[in-house]
JSON list of C-alpha atoms in Angstrom, two decimals:
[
{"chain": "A", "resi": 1, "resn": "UNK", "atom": "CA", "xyz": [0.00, 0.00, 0.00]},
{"chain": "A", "resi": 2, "resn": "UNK", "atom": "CA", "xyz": [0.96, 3.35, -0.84]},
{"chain": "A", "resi": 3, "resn": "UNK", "atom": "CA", "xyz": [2.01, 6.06, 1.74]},
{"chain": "A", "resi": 4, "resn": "UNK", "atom": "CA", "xyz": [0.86, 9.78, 0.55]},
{"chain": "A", "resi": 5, "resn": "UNK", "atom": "CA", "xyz": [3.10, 12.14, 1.53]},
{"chain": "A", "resi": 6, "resn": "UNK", "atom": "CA", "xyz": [2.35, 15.78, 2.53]},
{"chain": "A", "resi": 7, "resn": "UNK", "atom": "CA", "xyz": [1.00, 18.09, 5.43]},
{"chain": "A", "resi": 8, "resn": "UNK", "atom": "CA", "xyz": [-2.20, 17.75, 7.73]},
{"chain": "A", "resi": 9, "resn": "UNK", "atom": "CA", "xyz": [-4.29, 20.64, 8.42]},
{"chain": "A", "resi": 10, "resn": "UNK", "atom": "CA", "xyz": [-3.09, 20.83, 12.10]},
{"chain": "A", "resi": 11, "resn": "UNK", "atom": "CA", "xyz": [0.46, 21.17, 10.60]},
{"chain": "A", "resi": 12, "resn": "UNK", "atom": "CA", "xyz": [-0.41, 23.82, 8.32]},
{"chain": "A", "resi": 13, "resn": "UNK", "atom": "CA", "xyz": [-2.36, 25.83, 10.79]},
{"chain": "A", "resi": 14, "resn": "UNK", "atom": "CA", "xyz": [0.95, 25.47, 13.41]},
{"chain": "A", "resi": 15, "resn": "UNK", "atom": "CA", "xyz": [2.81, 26.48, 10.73]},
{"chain": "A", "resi": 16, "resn": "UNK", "atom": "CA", "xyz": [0.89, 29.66, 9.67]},
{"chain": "A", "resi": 17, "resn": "UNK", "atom": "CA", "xyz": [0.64, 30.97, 13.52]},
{"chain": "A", "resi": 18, "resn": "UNK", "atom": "CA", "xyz": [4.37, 30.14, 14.15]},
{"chain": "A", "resi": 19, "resn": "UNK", "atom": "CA", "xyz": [4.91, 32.60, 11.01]},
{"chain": "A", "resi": 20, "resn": "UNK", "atom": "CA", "xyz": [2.18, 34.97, 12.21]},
{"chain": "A", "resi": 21, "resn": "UNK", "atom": "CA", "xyz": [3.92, 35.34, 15.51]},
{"chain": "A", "resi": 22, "resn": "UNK", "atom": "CA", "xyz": [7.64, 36.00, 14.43]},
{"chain": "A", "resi": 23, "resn": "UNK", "atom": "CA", "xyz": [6.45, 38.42, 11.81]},
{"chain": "A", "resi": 24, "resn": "UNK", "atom": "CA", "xyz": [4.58, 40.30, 14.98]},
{"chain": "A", "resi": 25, "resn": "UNK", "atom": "CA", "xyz": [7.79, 40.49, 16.80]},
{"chain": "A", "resi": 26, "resn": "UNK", "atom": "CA", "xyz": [9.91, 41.41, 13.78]},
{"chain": "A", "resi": 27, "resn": "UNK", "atom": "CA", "xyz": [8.04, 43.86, 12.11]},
{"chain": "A", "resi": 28, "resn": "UNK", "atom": "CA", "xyz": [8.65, 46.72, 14.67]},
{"chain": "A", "resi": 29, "resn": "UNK", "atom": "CA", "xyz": [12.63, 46.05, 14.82]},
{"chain": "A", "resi": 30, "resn": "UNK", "atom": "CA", "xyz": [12.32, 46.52, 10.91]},
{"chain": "A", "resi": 31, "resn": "UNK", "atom": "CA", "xyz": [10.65, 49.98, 11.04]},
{"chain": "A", "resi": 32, "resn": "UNK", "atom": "CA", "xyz": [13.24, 51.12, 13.69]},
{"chain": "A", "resi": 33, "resn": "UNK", "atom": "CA", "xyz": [16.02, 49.73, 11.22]},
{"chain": "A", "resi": 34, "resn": "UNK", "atom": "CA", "xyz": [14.61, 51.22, 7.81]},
{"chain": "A", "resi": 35, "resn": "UNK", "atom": "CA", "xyz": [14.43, 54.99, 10.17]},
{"chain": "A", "resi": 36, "resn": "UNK", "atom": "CA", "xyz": [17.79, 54.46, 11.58]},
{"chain": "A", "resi": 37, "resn": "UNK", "atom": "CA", "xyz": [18.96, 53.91, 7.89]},
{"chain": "A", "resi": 38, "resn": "UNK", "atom": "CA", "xyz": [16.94, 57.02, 6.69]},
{"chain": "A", "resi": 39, "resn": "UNK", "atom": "CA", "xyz": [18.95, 59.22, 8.99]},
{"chain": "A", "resi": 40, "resn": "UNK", "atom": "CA", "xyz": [22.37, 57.77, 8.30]},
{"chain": "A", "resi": 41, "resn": "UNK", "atom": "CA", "xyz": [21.62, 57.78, 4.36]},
{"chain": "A", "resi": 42, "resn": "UNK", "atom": "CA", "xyz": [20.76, 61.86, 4.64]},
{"chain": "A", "resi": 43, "resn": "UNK", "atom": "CA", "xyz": [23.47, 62.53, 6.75]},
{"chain": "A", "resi": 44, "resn": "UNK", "atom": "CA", "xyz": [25.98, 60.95, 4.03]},
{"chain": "A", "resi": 45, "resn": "UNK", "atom": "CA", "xyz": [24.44, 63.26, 1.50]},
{"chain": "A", "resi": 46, "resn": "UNK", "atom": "CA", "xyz": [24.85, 66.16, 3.62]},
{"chain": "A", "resi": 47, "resn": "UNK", "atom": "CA", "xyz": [28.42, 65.35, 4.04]},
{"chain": "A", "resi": 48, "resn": "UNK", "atom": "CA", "xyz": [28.51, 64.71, 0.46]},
{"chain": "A", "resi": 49, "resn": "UNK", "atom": "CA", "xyz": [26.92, 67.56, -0.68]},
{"chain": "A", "resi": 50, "resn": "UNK", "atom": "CA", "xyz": [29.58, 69.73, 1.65]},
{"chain": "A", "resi": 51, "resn": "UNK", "atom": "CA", "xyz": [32.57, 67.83, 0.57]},
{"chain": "A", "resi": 52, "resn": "UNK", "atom": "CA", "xyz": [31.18, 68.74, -3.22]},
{"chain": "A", "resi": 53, "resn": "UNK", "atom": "CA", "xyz": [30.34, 72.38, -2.75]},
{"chain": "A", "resi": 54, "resn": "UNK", "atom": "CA", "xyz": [34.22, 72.81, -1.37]},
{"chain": "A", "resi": 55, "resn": "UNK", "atom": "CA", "xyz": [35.81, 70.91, -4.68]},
{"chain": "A", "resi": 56, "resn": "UNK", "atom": "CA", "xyz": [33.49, 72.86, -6.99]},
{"chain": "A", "resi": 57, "resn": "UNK", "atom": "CA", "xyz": [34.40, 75.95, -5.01]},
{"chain": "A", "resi": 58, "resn": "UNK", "atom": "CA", "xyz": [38.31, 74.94, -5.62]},
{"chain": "A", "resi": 59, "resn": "UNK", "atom": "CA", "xyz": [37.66, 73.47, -9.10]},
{"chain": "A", "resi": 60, "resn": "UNK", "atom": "CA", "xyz": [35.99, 76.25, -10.79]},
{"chain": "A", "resi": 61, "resn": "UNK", "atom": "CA", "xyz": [38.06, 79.17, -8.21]},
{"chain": "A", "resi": 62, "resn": "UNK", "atom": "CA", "xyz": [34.87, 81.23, -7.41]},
{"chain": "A", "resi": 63, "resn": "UNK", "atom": "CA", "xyz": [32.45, 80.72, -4.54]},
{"chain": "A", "resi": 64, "resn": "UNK", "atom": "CA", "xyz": [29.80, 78.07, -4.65]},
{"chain": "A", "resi": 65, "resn": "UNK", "atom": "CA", "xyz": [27.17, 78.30, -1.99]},
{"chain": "A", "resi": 66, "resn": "UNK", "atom": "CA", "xyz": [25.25, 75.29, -0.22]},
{"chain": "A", "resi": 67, "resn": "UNK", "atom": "CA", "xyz": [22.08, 76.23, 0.76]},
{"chain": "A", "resi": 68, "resn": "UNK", "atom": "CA", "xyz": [18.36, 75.94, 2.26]},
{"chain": "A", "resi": 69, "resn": "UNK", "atom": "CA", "xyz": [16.45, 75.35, -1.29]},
{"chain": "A", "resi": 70, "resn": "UNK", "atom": "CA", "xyz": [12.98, 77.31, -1.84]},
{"chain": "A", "resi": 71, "resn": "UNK", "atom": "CA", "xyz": [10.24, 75.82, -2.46]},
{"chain": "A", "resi": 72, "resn": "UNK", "atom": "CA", "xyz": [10.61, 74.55, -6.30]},
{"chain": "A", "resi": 73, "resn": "UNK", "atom": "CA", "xyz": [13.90, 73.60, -5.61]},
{"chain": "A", "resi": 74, "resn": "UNK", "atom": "CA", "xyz": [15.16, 76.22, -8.10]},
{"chain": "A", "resi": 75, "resn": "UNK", "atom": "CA", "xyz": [16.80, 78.89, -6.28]},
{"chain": "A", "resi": 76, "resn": "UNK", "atom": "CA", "xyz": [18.13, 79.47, -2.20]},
{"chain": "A", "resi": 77, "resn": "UNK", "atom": "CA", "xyz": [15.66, 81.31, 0.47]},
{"chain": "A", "resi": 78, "resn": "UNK", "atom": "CA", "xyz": [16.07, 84.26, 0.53]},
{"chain": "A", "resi": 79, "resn": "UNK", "atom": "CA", "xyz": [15.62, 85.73, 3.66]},
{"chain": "A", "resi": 80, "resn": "UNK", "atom": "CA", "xyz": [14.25, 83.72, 6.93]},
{"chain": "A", "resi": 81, "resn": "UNK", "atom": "CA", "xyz": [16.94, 84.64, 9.01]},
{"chain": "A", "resi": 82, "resn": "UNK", "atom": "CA", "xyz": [16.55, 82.39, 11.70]},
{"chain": "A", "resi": 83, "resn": "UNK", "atom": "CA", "xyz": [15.15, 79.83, 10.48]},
{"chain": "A", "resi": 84, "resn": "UNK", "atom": "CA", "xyz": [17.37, 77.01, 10.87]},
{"chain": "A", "resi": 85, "resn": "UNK", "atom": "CA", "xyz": [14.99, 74.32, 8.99]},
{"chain": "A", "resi": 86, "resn": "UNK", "atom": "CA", "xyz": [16.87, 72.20, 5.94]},
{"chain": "A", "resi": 87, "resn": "UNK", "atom": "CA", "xyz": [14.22, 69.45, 6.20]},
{"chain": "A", "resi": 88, "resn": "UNK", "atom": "CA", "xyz": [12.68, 70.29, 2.45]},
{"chain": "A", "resi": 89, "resn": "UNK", "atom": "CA", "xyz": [16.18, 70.33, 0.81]},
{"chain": "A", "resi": 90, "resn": "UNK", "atom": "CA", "xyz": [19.03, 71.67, -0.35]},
{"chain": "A", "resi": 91, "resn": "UNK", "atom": "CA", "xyz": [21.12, 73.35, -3.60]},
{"chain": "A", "resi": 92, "resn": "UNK", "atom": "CA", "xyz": [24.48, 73.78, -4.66]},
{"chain": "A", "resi": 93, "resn": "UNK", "atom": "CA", "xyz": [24.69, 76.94, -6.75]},
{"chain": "A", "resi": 94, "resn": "UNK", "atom": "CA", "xyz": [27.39, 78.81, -8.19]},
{"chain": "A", "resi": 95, "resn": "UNK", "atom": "CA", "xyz": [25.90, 82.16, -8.99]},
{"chain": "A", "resi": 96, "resn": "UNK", "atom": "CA", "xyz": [22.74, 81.79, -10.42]},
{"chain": "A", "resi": 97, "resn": "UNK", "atom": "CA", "xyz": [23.47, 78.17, -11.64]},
{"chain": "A", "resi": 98, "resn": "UNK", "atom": "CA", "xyz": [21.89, 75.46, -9.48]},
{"chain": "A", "resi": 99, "resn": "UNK", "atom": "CA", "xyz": [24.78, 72.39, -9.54]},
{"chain": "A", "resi": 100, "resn": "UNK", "atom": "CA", "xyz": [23.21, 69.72, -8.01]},
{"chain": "A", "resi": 101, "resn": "UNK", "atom": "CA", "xyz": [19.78, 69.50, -6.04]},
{"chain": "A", "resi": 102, "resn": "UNK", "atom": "CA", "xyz": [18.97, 67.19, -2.52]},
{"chain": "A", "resi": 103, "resn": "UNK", "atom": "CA", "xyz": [15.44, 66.45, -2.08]},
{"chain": "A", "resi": 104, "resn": "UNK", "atom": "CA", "xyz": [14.43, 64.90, 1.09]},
{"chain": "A", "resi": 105, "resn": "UNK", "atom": "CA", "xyz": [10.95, 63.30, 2.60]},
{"chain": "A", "resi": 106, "resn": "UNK", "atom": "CA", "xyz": [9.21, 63.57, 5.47]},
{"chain": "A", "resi": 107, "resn": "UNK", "atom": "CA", "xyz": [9.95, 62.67, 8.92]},
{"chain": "A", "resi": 108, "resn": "UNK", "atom": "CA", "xyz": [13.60, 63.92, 9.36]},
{"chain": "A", "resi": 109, "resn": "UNK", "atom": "CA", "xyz": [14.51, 67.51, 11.26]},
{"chain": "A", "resi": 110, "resn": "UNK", "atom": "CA", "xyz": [17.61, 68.31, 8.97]},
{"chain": "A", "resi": 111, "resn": "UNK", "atom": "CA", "xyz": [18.79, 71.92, 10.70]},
{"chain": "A", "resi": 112, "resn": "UNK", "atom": "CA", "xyz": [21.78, 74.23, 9.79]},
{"chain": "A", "resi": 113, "resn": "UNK", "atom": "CA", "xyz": [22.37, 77.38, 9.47]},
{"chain": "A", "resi": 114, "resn": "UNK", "atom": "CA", "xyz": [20.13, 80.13, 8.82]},
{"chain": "A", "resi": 115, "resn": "UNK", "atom": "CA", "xyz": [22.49, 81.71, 6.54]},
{"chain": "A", "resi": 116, "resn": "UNK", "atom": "CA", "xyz": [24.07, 80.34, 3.19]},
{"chain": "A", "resi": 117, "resn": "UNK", "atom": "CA", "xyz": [27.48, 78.09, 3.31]},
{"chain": "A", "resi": 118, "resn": "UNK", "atom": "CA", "xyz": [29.70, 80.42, 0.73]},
{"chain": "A", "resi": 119, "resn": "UNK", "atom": "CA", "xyz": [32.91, 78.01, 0.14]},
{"chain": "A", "resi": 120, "resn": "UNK", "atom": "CA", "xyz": [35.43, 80.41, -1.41]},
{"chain": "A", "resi": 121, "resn": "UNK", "atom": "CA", "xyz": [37.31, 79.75, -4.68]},
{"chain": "A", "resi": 122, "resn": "UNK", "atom": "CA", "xyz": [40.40, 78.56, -2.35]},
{"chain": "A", "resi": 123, "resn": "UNK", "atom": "CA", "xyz": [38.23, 75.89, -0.83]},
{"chain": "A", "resi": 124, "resn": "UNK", "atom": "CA", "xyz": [37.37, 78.10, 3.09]},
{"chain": "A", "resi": 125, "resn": "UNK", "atom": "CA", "xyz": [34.33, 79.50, 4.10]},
{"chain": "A", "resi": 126, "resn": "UNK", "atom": "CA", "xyz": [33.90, 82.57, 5.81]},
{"chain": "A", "resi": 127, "resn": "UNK", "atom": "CA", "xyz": [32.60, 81.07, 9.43]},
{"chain": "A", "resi": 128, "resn": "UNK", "atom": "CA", "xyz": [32.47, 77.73, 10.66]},
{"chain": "A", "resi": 129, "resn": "UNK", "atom": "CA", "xyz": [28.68, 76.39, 10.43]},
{"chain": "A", "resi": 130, "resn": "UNK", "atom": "CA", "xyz": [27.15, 73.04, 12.41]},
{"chain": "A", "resi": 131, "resn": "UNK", "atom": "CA", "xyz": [24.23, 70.95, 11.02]},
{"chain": "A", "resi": 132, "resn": "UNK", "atom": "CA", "xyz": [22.31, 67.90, 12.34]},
{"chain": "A", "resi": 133, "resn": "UNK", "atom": "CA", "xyz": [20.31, 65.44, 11.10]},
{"chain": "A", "resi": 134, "resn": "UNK", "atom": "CA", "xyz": [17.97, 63.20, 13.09]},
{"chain": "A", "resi": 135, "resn": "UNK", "atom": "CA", "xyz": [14.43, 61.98, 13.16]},
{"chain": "A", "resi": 136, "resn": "UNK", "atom": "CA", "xyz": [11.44, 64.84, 13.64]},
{"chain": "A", "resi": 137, "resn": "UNK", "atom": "CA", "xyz": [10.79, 63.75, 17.25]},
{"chain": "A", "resi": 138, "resn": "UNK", "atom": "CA", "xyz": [14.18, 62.22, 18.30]},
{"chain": "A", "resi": 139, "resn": "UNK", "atom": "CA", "xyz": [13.05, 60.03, 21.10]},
{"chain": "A", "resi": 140, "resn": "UNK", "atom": "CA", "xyz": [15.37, 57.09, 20.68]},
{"chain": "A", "resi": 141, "resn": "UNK", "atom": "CA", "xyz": [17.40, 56.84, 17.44]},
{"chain": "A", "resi": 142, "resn": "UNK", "atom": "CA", "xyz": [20.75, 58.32, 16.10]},
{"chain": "A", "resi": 143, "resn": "UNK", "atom": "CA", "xyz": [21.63, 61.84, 15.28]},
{"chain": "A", "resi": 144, "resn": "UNK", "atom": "CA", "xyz": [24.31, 63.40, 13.36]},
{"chain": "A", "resi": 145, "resn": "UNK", "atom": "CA", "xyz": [26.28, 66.41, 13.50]},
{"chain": "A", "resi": 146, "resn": "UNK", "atom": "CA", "xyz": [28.35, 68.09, 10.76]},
{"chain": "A", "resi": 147, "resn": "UNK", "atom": "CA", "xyz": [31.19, 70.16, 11.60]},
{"chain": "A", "resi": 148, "resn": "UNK", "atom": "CA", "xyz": [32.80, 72.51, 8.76]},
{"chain": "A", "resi": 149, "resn": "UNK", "atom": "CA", "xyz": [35.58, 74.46, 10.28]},
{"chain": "A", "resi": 150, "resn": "UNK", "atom": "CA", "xyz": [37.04, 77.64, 8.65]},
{"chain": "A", "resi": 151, "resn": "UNK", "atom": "CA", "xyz": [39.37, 75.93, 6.29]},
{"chain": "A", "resi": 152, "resn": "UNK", "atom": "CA", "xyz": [36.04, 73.92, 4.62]},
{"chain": "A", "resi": 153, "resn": "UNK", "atom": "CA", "xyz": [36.90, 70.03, 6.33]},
{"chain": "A", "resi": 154, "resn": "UNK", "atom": "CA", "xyz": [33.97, 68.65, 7.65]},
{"chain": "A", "resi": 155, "resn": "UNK", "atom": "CA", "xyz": [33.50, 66.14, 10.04]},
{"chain": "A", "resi": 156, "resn": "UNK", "atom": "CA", "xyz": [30.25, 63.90, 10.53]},
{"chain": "A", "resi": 157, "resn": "UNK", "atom": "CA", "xyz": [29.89, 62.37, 14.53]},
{"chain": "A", "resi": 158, "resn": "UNK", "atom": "CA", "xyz": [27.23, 60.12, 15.08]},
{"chain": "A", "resi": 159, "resn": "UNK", "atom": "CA", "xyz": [25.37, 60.13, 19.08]},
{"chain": "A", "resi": 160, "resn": "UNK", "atom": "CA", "xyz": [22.15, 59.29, 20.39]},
{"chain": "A", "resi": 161, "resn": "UNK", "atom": "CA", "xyz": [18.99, 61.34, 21.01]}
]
């Protein structure tokens, strides 16, 4: 006689609430990780976009400026001194040319200065400016801070809210 081979209903229905259960425990932990990697991945661009507003500054030996970006992404706010908000975005321009654009979602508090960066054709800036990056209520995750002294190096430091 002839054996069949396969799965009882029991054994399916253990099966499926096994899976339902580690999925309710692992879901969570994979929210926290896709946030944590939000703020590490716009932090990186920030540093990148500094890094590249100092070697266009050098490369083409005029001031480039990095910058809050309005609100079609096609020119620096003007104004709004005191507001410290680069959540939206921002632009590297040189002069009236916009070089590059960083668009960003929601959920992040990206702050900086209220005033532009202006790297000088020899690679400085004329003050040294801070920025941070971390998520909009900070209650548990990482945060970032960017450094840019004088000379234009920046350096990127990683704590916790």
């Amino acid at each position: 006689m002839s054996k069949q081979k396969g799965f009882t209903l029991i054994e399916l229905m253990v099966a499926v609430a096994i899976l339902a259960i580690v999925l309710s425990i692992a879901i969570p932990s994979f929210s926290t990780i896709l946030l944590n990697n939000r703020i590490s991945t716009t932090a990186d661009e920030l540093h990148t976009a500094v890094q590249l507003a100092r070697s266009e500054a050098i490369k083409r030996k005029k001031t480039v400026t990095l910058c809050r970006a309005n609100a079609d992404f096609s020119a620096c706010v003007q104004g709004g001194i005191g507001s410290t908000d680069w959540a939206s975005g921002w632009l590297l321009t040189s002069g009236t040319d916009v070089l590059k654009v960083w668009e960003l979602g929601q959920g992040l508090k990206v702050t900086g200065p209220s005033k532009n960066i202006d790297f000088l054709g020899s690679g400085m800036i004329r003050e040294p400016h801070a920025l941070s990056v971390k998520e909009q209520g900070c209650s548990s995750g990482p945060q970032y801070k960017l450094d840019i002294n004088k000379i234009g190096w920046v350096s990127l430091e990683k704590s916790s809210c």
